[in-house]
Short mmCIF file of C-alpha atoms in Angstrom, two decimals:
data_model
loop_
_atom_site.label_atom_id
_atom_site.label_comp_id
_atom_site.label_asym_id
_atom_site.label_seq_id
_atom_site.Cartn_x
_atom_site.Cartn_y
_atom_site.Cartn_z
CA UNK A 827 5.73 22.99 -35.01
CA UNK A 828 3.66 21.86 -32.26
CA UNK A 829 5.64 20.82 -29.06
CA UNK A 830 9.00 20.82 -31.36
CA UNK A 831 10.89 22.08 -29.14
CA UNK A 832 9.47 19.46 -26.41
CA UNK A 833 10.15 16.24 -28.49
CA UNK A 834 13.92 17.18 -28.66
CA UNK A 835 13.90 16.20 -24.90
CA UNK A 836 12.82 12.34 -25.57
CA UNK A 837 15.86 11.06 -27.25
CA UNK A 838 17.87 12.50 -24.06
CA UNK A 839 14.59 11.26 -21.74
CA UNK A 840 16.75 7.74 -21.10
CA UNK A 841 19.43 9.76 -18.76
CA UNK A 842 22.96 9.04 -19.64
CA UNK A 843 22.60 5.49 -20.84
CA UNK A 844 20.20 6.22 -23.26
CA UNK A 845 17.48 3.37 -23.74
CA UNK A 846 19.38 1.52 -25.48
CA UNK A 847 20.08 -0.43 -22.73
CA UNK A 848 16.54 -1.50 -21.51
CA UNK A 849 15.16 -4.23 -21.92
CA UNK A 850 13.83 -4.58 -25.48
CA UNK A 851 11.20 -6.91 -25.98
CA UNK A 852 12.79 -8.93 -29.08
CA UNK A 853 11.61 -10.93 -32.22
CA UNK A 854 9.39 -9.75 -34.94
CA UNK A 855 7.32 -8.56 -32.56
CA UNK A 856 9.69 -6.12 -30.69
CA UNK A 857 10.65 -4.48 -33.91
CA UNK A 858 6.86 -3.42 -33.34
CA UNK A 859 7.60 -2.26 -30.11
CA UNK A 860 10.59 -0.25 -30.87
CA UNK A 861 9.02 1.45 -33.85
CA UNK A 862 6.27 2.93 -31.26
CA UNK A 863 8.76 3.29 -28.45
CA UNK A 864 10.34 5.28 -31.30
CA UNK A 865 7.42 7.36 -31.86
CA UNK A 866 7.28 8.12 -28.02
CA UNK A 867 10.73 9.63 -27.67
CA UNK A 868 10.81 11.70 -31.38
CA UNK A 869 7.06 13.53 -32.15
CA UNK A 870 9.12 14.52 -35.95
CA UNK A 871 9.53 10.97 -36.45
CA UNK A 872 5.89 9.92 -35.46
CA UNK A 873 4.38 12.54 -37.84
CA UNK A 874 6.75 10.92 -40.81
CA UNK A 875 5.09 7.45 -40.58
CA UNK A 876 1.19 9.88 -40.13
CA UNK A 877 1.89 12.02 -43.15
CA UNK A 878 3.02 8.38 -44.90
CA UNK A 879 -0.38 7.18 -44.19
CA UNK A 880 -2.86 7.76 -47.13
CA UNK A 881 -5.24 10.34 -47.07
CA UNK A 882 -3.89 11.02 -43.39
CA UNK A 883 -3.56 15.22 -44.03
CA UNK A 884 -7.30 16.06 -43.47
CA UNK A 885 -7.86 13.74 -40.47
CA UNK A 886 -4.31 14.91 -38.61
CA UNK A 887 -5.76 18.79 -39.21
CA UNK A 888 -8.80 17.36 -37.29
CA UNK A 889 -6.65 15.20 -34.60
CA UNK A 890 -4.64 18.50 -34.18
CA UNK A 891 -8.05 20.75 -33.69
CA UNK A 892 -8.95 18.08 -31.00
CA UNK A 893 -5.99 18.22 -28.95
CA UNK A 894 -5.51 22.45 -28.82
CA UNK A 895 -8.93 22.25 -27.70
CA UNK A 896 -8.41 19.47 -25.18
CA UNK A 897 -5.69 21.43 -24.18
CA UNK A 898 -7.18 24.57 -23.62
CA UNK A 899 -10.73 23.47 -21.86
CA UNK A 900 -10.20 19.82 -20.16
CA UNK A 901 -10.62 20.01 -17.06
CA UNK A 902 -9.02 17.09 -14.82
CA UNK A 903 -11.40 15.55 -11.06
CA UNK A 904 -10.15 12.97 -9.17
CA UNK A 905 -10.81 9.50 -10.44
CA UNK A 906 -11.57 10.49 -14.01
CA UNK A 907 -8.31 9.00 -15.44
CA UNK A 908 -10.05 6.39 -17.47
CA UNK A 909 -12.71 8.47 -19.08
CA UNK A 910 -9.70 11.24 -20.09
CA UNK A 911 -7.45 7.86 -21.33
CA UNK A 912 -10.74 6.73 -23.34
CA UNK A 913 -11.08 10.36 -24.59
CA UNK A 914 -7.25 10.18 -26.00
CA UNK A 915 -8.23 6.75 -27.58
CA UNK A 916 -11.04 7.86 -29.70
CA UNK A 917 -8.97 10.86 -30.81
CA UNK A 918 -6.83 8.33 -32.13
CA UNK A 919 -9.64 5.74 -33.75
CA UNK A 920 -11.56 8.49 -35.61
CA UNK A 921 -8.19 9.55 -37.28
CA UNK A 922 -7.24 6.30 -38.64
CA UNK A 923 -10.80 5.58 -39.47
CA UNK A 924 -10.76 8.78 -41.52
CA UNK A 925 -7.44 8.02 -43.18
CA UNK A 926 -8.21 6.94 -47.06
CA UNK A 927 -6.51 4.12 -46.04
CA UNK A 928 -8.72 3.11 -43.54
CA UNK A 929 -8.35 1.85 -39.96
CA UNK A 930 -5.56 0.02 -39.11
CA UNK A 931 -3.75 -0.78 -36.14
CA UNK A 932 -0.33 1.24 -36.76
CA UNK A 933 -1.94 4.24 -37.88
CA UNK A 934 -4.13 4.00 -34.56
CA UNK A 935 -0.62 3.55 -32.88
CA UNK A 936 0.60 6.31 -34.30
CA UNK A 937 -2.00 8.73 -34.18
CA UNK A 938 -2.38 7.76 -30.03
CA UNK A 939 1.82 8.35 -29.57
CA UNK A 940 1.25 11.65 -31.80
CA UNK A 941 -1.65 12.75 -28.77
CA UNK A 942 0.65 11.54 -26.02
CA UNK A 943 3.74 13.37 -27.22
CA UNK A 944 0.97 16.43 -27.66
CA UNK A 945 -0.81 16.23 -24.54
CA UNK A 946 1.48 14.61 -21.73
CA UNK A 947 2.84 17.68 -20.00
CA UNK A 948 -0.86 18.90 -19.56
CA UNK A 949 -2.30 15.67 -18.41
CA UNK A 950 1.01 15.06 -16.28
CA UNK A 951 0.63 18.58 -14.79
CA UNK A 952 -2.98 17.99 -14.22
CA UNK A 953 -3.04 14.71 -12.38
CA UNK A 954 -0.03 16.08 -10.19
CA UNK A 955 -2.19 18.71 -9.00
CA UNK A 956 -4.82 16.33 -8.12
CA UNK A 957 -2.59 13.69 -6.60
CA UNK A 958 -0.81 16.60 -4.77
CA UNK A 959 -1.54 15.04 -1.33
CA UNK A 960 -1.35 11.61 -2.00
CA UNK A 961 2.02 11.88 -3.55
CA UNK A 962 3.01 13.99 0.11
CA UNK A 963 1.39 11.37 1.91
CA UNK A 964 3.34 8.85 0.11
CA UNK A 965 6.50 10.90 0.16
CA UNK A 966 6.53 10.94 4.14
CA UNK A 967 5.99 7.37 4.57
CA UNK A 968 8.72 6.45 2.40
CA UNK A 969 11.21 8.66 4.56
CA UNK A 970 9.94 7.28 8.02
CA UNK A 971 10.43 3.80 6.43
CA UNK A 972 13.64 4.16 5.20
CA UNK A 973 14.67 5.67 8.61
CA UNK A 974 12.93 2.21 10.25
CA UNK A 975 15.47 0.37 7.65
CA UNK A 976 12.44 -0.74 6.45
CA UNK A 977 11.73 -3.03 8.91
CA UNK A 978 8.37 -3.34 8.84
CA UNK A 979 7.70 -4.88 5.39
CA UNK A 980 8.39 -8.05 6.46
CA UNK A 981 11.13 -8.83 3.30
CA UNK A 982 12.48 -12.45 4.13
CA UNK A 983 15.85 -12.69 6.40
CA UNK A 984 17.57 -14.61 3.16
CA UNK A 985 17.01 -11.10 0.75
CA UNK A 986 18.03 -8.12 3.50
CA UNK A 987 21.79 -9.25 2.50
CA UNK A 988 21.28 -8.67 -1.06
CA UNK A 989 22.67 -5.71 -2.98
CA UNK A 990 19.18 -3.70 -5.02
CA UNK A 991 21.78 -0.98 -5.48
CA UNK A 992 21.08 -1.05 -9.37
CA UNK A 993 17.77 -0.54 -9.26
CA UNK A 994 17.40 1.93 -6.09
CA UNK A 995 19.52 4.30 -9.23
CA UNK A 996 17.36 2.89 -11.87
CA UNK A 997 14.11 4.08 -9.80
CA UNK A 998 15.59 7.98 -9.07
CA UNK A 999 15.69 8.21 -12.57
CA UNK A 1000 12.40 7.54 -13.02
CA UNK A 1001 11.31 11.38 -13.61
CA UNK A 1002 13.79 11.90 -16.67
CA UNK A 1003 11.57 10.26 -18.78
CA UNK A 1004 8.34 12.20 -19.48
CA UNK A 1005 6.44 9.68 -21.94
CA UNK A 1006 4.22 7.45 -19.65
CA UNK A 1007 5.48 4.56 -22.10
CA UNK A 1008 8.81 5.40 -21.56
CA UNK A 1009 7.96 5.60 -17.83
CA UNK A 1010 6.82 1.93 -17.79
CA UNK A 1011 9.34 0.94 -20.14
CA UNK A 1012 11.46 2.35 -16.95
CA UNK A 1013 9.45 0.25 -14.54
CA UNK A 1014 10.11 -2.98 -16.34
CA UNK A 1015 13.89 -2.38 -16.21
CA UNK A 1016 13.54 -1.74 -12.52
CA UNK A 1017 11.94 -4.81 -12.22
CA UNK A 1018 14.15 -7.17 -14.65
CA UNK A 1019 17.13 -5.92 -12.04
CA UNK A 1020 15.27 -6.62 -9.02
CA UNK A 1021 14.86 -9.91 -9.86
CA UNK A 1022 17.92 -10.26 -11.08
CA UNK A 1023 20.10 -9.06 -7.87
CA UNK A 1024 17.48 -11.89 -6.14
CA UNK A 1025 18.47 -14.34 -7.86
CA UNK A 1026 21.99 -13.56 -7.53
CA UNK A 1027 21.65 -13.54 -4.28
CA UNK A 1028 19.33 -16.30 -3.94
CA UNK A 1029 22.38 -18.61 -5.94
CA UNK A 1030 24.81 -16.92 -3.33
CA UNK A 1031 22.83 -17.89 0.08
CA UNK A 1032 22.41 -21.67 -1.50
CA UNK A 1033 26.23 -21.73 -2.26
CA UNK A 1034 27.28 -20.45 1.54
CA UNK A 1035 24.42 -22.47 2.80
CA UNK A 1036 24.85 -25.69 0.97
CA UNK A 1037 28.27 -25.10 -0.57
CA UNK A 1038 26.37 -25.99 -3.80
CA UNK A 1039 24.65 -24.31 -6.62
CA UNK A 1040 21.37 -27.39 -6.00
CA UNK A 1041 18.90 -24.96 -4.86
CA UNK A 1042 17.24 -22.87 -7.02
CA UNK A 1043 13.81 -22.02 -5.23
CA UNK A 1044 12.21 -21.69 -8.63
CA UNK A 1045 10.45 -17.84 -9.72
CA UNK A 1046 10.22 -14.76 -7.31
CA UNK A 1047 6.48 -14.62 -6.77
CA UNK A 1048 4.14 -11.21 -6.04
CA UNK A 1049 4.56 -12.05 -1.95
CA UNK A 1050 8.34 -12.16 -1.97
CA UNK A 1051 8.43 -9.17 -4.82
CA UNK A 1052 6.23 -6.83 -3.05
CA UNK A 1053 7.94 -6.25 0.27
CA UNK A 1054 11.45 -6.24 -1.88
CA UNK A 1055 10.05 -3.84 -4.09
CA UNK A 1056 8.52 -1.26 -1.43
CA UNK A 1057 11.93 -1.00 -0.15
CA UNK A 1058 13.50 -0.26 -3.51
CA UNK A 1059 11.06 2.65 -4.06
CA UNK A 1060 11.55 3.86 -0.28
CA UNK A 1061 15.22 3.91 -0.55
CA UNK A 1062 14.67 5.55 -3.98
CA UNK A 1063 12.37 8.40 -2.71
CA UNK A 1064 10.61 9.34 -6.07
CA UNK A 1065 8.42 12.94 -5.50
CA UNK A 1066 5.65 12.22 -6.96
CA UNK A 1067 4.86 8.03 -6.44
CA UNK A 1068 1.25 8.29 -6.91
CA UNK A 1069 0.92 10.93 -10.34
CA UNK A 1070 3.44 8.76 -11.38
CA UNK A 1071 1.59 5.58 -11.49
CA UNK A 1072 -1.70 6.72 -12.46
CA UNK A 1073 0.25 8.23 -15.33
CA UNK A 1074 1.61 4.99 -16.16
CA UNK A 1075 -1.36 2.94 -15.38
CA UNK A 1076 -3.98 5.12 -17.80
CA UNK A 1077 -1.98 6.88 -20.15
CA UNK A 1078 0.54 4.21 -21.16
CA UNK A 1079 -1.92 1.94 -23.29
CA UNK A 1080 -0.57 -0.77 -24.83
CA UNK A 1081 2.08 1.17 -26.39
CA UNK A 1082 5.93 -0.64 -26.94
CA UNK A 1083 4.15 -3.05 -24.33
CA UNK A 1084 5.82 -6.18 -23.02
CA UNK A 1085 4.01 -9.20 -21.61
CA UNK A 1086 5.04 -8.36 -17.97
CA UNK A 1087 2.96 -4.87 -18.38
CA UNK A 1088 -0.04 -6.31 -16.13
CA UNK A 1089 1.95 -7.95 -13.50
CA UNK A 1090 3.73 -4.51 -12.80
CA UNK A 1091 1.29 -2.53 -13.05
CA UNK A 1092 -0.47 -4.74 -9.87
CA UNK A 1093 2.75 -4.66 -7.87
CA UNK A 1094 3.03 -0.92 -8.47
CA UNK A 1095 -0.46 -0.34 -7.32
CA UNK A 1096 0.25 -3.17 -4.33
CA UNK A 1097 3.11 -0.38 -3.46
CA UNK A 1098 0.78 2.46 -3.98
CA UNK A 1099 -2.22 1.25 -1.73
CA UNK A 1100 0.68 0.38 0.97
CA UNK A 1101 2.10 3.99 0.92
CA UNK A 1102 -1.14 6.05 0.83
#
């Protein structure tokens, strides 16, 4: 089969805890989102809910032709990232326009996770070769900050006493999952526990402050995030920073998405701009 022996990796892509214990988006809508997250991690059980689709054989043959050849001839430059993610998306448009069924949203869904699952080693493997310096450059500064206790970013006195133990871990773990989705899907964890040790710790420094729970300052916002969150990935020390987020940022689409996606994404590329 194409990749099998690839997709096998997904469902143990979540590290020990599985991802199972992400955040799930929930409602009606999240069943949505788990479905494709599904997809993502299992290529045999993306190609069940394709070869469900009517009149879907003839236009996966073509899909397939389009991605061995993709495979074998695209060629990767610097700054391309969107015209490559645009290529993947009309891959996936003409086969659910060809389907007898007709275009519809799922089987665009699923035809996009299908060329994901297919493609993401190359396009990873290209983009780290062309981010090769970048993530270096980024890799250095990280160390020399850590070593400066990160001192420089400026992260308010009230936050340098609060534990971001939890998602320092979460962050090193960031490479065991090869799906860009699943990489985001990563990020937003990261970032639900950031926010979540500050405002432990926020409730903390108004109880020792105060000696009552009367202050809540209200929600983190991007100026008190960012410095917090430079640290995290500087203590964390991920390889390759940069590939990582440009894999994220192109090739995730709107896959399993959650409404913090955009947000993120800015703060990651706040942290990325910072380090390079």
């Amino acid at each position: 089969g194409n990749g099998g022996g690839r997709t096998g990796g997904h469902g143990s892509a979540g590290g020990g805890d599985g991802w199972g214990s992400e955040q799930l988006p929930g409602g009606v809508k999240g069943q949505v989102y788990i479905e494709e997250l599904q997809w993502c991690m299992d290529d045999k059980q993306c190609l069940k809910y394709i070869e469900g689709i009517e009149g879907s054989a003839k236009p996966l043959l073509n899909l397939e032709r389009k991605l061995v050849e993709f495979s074998r001839t695209y060629m990767f430059a610097l700054n391309y990232e969107r015209e490559t993610a645009e290529k993947l998306k009309n891959f996936a448009t003409h086969f659910a326009q060809e389907t007898k069924a007709g275009y519809s949203d799922s089987a665009y869904k699923a035809a996009l996770c299908h060329t994901l699952n297919i493609l993401e080693s190359k396009v990873w493997a290209s983009l780290k070769d062309v981010y090769a310096t970048e993530d270096m450059r980024a890799k250095a500064k990280m160390e020399s900050m850590t070593q400066a206790n990160c001192s420089g970013l400026g992260i308010p006195k009230d936050f340098l006493d609060i534990d971001f133990g939890e998602a320092v871990d979460k962050f090193k773990t960031l490479d065991q999952v090869k799906s860009p989705v699943l990489k985001l899907f990563r990020l937003q964890d990261i970032q639900e526990k950031t926010l979540d040790a500050i405002r432990k710790g926020r409730k903390q420094a108004s109880m020792t402050v105060f000696g009552s729970i009367t202050t809540d300052a209200g929600p983190v916002g991007m100026d008190e995030l960012l410095p917090i969150f430079l640290m995290i990935i500087c203590k964390a020390g991920v390889a390759d920073l940069v590939t990582s987020f440009k894999f994220v940022k192109y090739f995730s689409y709107d896959i399993g998405s959650s409404q913090f996606g955009d947000f993120l994404i800015s703060l990651c590329e706040s942290c990325v701009k910072y380090l390079t």
